[in-house]
Coordinates of C-alpha atoms in Angstrom, one line a residue:
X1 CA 0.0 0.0 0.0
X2 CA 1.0 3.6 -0.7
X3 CA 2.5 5.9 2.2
X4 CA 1.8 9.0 0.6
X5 CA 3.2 11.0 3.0
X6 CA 6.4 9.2 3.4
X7 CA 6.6 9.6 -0.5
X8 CA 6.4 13.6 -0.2
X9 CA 8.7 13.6 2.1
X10 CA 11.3 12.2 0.3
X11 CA 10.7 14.2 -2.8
X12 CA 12.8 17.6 -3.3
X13 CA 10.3 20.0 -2.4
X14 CA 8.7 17.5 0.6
X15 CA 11.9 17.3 2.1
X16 CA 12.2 21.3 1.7
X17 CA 9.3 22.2 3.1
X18 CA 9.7 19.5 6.0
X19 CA 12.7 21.1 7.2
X20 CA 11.4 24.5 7.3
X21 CA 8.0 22.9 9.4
X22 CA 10.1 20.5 11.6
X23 CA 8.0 17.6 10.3
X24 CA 9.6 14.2 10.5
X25 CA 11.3 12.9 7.8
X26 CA 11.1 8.9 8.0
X27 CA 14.1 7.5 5.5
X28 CA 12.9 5.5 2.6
X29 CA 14.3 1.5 3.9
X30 CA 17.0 0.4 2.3
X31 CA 15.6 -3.7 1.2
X32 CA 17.2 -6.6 -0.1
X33 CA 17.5 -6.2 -3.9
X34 CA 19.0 -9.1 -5.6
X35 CA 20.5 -7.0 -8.2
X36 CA 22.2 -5.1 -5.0
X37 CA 25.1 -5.9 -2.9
X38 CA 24.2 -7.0 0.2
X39 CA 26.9 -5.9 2.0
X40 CA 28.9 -3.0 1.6
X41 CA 30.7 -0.1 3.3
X42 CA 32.5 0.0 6.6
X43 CA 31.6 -1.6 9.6
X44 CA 33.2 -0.3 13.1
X45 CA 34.2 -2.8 15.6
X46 CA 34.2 -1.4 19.5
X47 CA 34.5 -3.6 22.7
X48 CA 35.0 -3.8 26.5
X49 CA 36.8 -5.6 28.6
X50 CA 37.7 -9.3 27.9
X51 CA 36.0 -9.8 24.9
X52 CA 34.7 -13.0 23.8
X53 CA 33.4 -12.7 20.5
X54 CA 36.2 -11.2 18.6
X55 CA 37.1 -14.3 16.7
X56 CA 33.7 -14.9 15.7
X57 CA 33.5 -11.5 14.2
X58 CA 36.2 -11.5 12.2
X59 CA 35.4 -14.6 10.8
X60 CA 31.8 -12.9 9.7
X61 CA 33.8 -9.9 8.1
X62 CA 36.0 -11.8 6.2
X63 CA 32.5 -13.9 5.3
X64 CA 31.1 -10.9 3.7
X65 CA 33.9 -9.5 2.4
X66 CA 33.4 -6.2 4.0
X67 CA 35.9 -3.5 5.5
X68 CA 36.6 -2.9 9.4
X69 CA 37.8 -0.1 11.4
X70 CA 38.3 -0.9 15.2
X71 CA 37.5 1.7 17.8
X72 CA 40.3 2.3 20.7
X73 CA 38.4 0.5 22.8
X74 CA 38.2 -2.8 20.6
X75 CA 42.3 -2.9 21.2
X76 CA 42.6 -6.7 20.0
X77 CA 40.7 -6.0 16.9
X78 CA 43.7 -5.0 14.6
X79 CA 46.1 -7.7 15.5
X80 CA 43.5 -10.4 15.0
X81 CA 42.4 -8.8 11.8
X82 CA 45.6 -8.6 10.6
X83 CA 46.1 -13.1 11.6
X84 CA 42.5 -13.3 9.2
X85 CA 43.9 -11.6 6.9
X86 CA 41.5 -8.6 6.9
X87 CA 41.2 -5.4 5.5
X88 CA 41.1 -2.8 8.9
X89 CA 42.2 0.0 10.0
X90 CA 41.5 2.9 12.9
X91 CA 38.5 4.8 13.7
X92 CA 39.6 8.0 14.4
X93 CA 36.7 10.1 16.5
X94 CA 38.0 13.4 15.6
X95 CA 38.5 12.8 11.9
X96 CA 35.1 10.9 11.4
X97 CA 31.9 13.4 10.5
X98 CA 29.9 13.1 6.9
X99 CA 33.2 12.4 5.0
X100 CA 33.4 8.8 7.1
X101 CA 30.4 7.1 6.3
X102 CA 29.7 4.0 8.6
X103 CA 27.1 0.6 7.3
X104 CA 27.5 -0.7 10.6
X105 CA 28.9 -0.7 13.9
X106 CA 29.6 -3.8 16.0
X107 CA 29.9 -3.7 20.5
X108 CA 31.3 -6.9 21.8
X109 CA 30.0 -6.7 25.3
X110 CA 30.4 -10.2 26.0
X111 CA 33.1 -9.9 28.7
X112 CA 31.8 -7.1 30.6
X113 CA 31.3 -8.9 34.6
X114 CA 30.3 -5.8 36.3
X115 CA 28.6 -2.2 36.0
X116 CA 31.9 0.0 36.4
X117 CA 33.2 -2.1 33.1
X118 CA 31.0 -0.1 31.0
X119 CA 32.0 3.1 30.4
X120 CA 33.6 1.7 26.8
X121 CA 30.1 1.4 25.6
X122 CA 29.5 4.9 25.8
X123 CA 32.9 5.8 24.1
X124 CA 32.2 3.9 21.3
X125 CA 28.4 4.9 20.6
X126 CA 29.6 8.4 21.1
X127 CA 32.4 8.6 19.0
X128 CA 30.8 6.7 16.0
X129 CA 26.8 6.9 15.9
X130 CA 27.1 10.6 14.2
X131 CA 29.4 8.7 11.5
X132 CA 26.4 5.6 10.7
X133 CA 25.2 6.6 7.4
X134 CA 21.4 6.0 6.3
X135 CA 19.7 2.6 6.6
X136 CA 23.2 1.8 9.1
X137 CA 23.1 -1.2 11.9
X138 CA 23.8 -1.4 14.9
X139 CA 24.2 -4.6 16.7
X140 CA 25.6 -5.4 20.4
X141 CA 27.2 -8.9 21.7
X142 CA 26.6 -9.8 24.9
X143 CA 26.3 -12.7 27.2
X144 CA 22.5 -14.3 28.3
X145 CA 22.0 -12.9 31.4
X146 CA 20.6 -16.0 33.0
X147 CA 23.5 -17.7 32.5
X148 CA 25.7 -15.4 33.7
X149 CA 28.3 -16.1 37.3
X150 CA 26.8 -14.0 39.3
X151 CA 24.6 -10.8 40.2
X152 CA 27.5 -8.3 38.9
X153 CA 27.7 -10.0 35.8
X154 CA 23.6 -10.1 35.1
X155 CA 23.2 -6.8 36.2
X156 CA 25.6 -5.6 33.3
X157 CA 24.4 -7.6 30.8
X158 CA 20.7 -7.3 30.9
X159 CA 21.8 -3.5 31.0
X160 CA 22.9 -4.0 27.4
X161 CA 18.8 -4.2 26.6
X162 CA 18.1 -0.5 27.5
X163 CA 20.8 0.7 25.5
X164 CA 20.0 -0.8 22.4
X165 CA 16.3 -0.1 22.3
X166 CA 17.3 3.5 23.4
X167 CA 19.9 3.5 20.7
X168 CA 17.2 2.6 18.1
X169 CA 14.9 5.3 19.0
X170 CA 18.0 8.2 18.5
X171 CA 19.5 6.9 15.5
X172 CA 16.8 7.7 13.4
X173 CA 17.9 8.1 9.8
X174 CA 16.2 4.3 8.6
X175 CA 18.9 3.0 11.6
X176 CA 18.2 -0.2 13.0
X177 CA 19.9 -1.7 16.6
X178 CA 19.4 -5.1 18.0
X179 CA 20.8 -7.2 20.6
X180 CA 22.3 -10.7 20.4
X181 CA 23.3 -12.3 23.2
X182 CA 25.4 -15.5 22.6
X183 CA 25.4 -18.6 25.0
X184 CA 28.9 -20.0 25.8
X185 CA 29.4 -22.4 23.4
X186 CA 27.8 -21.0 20.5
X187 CA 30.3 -18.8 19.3
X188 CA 30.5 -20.3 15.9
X189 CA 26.5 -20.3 15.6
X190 CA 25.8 -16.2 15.1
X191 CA 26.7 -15.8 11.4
X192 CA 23.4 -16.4 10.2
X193 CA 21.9 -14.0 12.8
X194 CA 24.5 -11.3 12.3
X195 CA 24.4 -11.6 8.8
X196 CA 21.1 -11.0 9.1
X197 CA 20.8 -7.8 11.4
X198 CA 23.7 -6.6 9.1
X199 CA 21.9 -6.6 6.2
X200 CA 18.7 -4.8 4.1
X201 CA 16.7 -7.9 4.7
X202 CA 16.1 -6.7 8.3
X203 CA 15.3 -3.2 7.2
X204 CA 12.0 -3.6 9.8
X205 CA 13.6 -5.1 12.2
X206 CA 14.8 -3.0 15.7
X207 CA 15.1 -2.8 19.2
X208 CA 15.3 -6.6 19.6
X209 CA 16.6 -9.1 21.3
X210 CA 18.0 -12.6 20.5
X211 CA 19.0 -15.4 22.5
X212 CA 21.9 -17.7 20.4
X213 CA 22.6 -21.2 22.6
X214 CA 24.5 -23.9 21.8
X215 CA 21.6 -26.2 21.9
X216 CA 19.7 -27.5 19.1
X217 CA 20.7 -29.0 15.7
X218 CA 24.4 -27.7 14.7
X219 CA 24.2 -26.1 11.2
X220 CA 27.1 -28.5 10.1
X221 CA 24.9 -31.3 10.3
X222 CA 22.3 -29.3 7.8
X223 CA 25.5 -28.9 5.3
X224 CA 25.9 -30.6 1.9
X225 CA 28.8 -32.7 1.8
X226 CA 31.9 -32.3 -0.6
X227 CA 33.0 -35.2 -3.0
X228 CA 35.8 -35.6 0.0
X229 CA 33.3 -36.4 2.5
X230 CA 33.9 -32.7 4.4
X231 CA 31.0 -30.5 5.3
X232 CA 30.4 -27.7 2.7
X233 CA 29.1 -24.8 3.7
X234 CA 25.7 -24.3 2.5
X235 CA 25.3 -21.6 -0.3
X236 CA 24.5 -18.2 1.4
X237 CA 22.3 -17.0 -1.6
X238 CA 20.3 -20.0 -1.5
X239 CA 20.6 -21.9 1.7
X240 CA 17.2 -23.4 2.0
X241 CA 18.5 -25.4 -1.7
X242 CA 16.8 -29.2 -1.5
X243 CA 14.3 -27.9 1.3
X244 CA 10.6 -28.1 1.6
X245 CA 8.7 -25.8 3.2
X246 CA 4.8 -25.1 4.1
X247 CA 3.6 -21.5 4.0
X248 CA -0.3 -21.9 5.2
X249 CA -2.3 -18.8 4.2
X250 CA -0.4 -18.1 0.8
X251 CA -2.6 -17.3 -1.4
X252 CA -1.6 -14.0 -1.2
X253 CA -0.3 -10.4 1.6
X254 CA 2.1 -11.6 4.0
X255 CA 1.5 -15.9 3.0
X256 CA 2.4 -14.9 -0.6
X257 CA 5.6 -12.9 0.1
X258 CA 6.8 -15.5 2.8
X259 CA 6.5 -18.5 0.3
X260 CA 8.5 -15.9 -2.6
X261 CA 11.2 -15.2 -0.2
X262 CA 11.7 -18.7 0.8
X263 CA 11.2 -19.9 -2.8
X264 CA 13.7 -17.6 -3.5
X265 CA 16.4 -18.6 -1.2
X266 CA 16.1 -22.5 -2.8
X267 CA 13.2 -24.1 -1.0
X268 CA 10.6 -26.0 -2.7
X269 CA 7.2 -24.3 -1.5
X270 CA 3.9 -26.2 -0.6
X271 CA 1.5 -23.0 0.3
X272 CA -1.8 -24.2 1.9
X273 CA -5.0 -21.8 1.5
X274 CA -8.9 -22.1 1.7
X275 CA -10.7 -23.6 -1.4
X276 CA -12.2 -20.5 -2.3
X277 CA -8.9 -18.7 -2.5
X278 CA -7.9 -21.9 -4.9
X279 CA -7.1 -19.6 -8.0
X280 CA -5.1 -17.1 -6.4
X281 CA -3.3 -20.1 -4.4
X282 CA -2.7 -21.4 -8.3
X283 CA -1.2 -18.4 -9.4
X284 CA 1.0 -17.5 -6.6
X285 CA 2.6 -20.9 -6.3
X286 CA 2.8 -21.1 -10.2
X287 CA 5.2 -18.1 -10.0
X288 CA 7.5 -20.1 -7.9
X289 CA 7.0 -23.5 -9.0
X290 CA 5.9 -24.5 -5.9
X291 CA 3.2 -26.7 -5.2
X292 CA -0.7 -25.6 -4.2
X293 CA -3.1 -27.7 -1.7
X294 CA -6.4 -26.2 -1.1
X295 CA -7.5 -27.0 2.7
X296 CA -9.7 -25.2 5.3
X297 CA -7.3 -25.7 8.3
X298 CA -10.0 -25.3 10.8
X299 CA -12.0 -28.3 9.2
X300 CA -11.3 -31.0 11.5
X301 CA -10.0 -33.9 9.3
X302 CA -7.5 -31.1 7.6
X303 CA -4.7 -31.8 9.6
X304 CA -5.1 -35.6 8.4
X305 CA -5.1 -34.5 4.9
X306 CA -2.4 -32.4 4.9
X307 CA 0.0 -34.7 6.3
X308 CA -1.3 -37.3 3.7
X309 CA -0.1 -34.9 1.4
X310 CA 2.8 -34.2 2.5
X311 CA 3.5 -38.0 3.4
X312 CA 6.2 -39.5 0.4
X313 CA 8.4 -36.7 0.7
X314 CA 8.2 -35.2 4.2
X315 CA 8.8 -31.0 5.2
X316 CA 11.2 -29.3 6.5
X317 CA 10.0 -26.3 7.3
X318 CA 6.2 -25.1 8.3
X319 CA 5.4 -21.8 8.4
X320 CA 1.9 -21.0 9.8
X321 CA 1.2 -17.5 8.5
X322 CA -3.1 -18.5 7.9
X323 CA -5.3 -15.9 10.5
X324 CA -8.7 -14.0 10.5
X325 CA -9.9 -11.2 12.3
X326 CA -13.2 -10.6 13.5
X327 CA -13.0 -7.6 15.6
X328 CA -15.9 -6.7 18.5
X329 CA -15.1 -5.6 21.8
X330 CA -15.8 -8.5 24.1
X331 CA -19.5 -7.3 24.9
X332 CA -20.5 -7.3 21.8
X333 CA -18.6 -10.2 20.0
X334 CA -20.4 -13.3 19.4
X335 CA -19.4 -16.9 20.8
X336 CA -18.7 -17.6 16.7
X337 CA -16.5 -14.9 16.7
X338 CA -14.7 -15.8 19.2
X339 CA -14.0 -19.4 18.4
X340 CA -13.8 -19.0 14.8
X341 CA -10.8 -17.1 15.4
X342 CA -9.0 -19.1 18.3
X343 CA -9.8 -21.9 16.3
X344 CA -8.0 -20.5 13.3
X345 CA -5.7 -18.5 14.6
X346 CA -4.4 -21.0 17.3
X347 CA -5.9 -24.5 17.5
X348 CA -5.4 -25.1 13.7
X349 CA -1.7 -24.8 14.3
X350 CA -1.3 -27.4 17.2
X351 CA -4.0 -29.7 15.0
X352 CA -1.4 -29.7 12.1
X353 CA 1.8 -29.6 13.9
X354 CA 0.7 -32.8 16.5
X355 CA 0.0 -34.7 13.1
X356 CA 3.7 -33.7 11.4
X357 CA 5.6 -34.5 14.2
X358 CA 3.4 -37.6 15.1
X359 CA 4.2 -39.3 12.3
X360 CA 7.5 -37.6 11.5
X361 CA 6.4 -35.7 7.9
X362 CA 8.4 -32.7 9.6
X363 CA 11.7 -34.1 9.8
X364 CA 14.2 -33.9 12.7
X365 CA 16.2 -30.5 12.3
X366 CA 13.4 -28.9 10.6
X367 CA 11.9 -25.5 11.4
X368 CA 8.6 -24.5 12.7
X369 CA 7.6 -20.8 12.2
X370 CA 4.5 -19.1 13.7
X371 CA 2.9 -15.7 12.3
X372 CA 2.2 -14.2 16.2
X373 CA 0.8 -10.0 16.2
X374 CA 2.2 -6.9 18.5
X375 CA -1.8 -7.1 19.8
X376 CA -0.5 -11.0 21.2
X377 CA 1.9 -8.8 23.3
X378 CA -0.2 -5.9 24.5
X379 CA -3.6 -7.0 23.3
X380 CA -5.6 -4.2 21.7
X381 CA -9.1 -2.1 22.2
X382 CA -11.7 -4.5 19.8
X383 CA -9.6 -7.6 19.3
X384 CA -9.7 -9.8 22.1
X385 CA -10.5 -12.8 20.4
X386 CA -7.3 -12.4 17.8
X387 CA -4.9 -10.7 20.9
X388 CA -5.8 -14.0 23.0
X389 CA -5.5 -16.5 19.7
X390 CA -2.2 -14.3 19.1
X391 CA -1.0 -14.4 22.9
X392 CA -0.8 -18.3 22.5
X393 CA 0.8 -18.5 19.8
X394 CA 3.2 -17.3 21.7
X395 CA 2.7 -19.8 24.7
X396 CA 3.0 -22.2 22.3
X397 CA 6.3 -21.5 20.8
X398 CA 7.9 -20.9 24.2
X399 CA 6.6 -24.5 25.7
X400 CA 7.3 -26.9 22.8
X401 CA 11.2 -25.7 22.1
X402 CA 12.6 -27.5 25.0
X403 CA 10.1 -30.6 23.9
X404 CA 11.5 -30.6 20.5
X405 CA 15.1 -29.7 21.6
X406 CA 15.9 -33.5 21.4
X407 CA 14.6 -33.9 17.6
X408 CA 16.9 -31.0 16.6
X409 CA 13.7 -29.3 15.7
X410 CA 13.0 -25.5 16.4
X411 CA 10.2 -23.3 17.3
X412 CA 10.0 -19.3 17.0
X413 CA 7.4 -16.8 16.2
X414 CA 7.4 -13.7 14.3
X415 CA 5.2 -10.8 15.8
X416 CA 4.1 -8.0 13.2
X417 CA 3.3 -4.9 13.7
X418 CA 1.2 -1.9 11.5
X419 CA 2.3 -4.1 7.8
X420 CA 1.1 -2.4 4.6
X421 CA -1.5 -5.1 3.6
X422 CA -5.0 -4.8 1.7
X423 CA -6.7 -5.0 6.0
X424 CA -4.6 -2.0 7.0
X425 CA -5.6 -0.6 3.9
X426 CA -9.3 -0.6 4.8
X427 CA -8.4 0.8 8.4
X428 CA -9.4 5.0 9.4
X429 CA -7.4 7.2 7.9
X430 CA -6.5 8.6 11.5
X431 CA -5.7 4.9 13.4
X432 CA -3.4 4.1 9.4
X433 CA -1.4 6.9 10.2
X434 CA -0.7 6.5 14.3
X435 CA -0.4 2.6 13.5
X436 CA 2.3 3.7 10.8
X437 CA 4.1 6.7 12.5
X438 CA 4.3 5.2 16.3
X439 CA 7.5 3.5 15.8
X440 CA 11.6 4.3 15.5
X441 CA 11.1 4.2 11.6
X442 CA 8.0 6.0 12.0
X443 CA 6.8 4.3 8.9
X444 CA 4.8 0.6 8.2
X445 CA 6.4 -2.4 7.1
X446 CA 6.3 -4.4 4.2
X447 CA 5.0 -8.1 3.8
X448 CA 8.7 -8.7 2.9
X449 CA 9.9 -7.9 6.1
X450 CA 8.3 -10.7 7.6
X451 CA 9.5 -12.7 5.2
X452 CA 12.7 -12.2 5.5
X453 CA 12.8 -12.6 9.1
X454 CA 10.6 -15.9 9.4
X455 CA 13.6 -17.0 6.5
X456 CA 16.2 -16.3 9.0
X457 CA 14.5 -18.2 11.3
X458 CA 14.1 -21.1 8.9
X459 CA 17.9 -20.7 7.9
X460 CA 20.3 -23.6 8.5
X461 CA 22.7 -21.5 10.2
X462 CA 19.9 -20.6 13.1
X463 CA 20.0 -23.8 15.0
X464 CA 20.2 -22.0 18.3
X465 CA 17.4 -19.9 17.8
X466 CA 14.4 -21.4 19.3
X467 CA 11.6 -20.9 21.8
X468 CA 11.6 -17.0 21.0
X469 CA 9.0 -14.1 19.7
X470 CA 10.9 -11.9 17.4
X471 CA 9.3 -9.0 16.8
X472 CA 8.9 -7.0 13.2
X473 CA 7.3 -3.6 14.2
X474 CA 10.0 -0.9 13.2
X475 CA 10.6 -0.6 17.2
X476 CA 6.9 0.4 17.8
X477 CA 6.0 1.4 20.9
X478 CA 3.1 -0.3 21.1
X479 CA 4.1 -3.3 23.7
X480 CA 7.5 -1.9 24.0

């Protein structure tokens, strides 16, 4: 759908006359193009004391073939970029400004034990945050909390959550920041996930927090295998290649663009929709070669029918995107309102699911992926049917990981916020534009947004991602 108002602007005169009114100014996102590197420009590595990640971050820039400059308080940076064989140099504070144009700058916070380490954090973000050009990223490494020695330690690493989401409301500029913190042991798991907060595919993606462990499936077992018997890493343009994966609810909106994206990264795509939706179902999966079952989802013999269709080959990957609203406030909404959408919305996914895993049609290491909402999180006036349906998706996600731990199998939701899609479309003109303008980007997303993320968390490379809600909301502050 059209932003018209982001449009103007962004136009020469828009931008002109926004200046001289003090209107904001969100920044047209910078998205994945194809035909467009994804990676490009300088990236500025900072760190505090004892720093644990280094290695693994200089194995992810010499993976993307980009250039670093370490901040004086990332000291080991230069000598270890120099053993990897990287081009690096120095950030100098007082020479940066509009001539040093940053993509990206990197905190490893991962060996900060106590809340007088972390005065480095405040060096770095100071001396470089004015240098981050447009569209930059911002991510910070740290240690999970919970599995931290002691009080000192937590304290100062759960501190790291207010200053990225604070980060992501100043930057501005189409800026994203996000927060990865990276069990012991799963150092060489966070390429996938820093490739992806480093890159345009997460252009709607901020203020968020991820949770690497070294449970789960290891991405080496996912990889091809050379013609000398050693693992191969997967393809990063296509790393879903020889995959299959269900997209339910992709006819077309937010369905259709998660089976393209997919599709598009190498999996074979089964998308699942109502019979009356056959055509568009037809048409979308046509374009990607993919494969089209018409099923109700809520009918009760459709989670047998789906996995008999599904049976010869099996899945690895199930997205569950499929959802109605029917919005009443409580008082008025009917009992058929109610349950048409908890039964949609919620029960249809723990129908299917119990019959995949049952009888093992999603295989073990596969990748289960559930389309959760912002009104799950904080619920929302009129829409207490979808914000309780939306709420357990959710519950569900966060008490079947550690039951599917042992199969290698993970479980994660995305949680959308205000998406341009034909419903927000039909919303008032006044609730469009708060929905759209109360968040760091100050601007909706895109159905590709949460494409990209639920393909990230599909990826082969994000084996220790599981049991967690990842919002896509531009940092709303809806639920924040």
């Amino acid at each position: 759908m059209n932003d018209s108002y982001l449009n103007f602007v962004n136009s020469p005169f828009g931008a002109r006359l926004a200046r001289s009114l003090g209107l904001p100014k969100p920044e047209v996102l910078r998205r994945y193009r194809a035909d467009r590197p994804e990676f490009d420009g300088l990236i500025a590595i900072g760190a505090g004391r004892g720093p644990h990640l280094l290695d693994a971050l200089a194995n992810l820039v010499a993976s993307i073939g980009v250039t670093s400059v370490a901040h004086e308080s990332a000291g080991l940076w230069m000598p270890l970029a120099h053993r990897h064989g990287l081009m690096t140099g120095r950030f100098q504070a007082a020479e940066a400004g509009s001539a040093t144009r940053l993509a990206g700058l990197i905190f490893d916070a991962s060996g900060i034990e106590d809340s007088s380490q972390m005065e480095p954090l405040h060096a770095f973000f100071h001396d470089t945050l004015r240098s981050l050009g447009k569209c930059g990223r911002i991510v910070v490494l740290g240690r999970p909390p919970q599995d931290c020695a002691n009080p000192r330690q937590w304290t100062a690493q759960r501190a790291l959550e207010g200053l990225t989401r604070s980060l992501g409301k100043e930057a501005r500029r189409g800026i994203t920041a996000n927060l990865v913190y990276v069990g012991e042991g799963a150092e060489a798991r966070i390429e996938a996930t820093l490739r992806f907060f480093l890159s345009p595919r997460s252009a709607y993606v901020s203020g968020q927090v991820v949770h690497i462990t070294a449970d789960g499936p290891d991405s080496s077992a996912t990889r091809s295998l050379t013609k000398d018997g050693k693992a191969a890493a997967f393809d990063w343009q296509a790393p879903l290649a020889n995959k299959r994966a269900v997209v339910t609810g992709a006819a077309r909106g937010i369905g259709a663009a998660i089976a393209s994206v997919l599709a598009a990264q190498g999996a074979h795509v089964i998308g699942i929709d109502i019979p009356s939706a056959r055509d568009a179902l037809d048409a979308t999966m046509r374009q990607l070669n993919g494969t089209a079952l018409a099923f109700d989802i809520a009918a009760p013999e459709a989670p047998a029918q789906i996995a008999a269709a599904l049976d010869d080959q099996g899945i690895d990957i199930i997205v569950h995107n499929a959802g109605i609203t029917k919005d009443k406030t409580i008082a008025k909404m009917t009992a058929a309102m109610w349950q048409s959408v908890i039964d949609i919305n919620l029960c249809a996914q723990e129908r299917i699911d119990d019959a995949l895993l049952a009888a093992g049609i999603l295989r073990d290491g596969g990748r289960i992926v559930a389309v959760s909402s912002i009104s799950g999180i904080a619920g929302n006036l009129g829409q207490t049917n979808y914000a309780t349906s939306k709420a357990g998706v959710i519950g569900r996600v966060q008490s079947m990981a550690p039951l599917l731990r042992a199969r290698g199998i993970t479980i994660n939701a995305v949680a959308p916020g205000f998406i341009e899609t034909q419903m927000t479309a039909k919303m008032p003109f006044t609730l469009r534009e708060a929905g759209r303008r109360m968040n760091s980007l100050a601007q909706g997303g895109q159905p590709v947004d949460v494409a990209q993320t639920i393909a990230w968390l599909a990826h082969p490379g994000s084996g220790g991602i599981s049991g967690q809600v990842v919002r896509v909301c531009g940092q709303s502050l809806i639920g924040a």
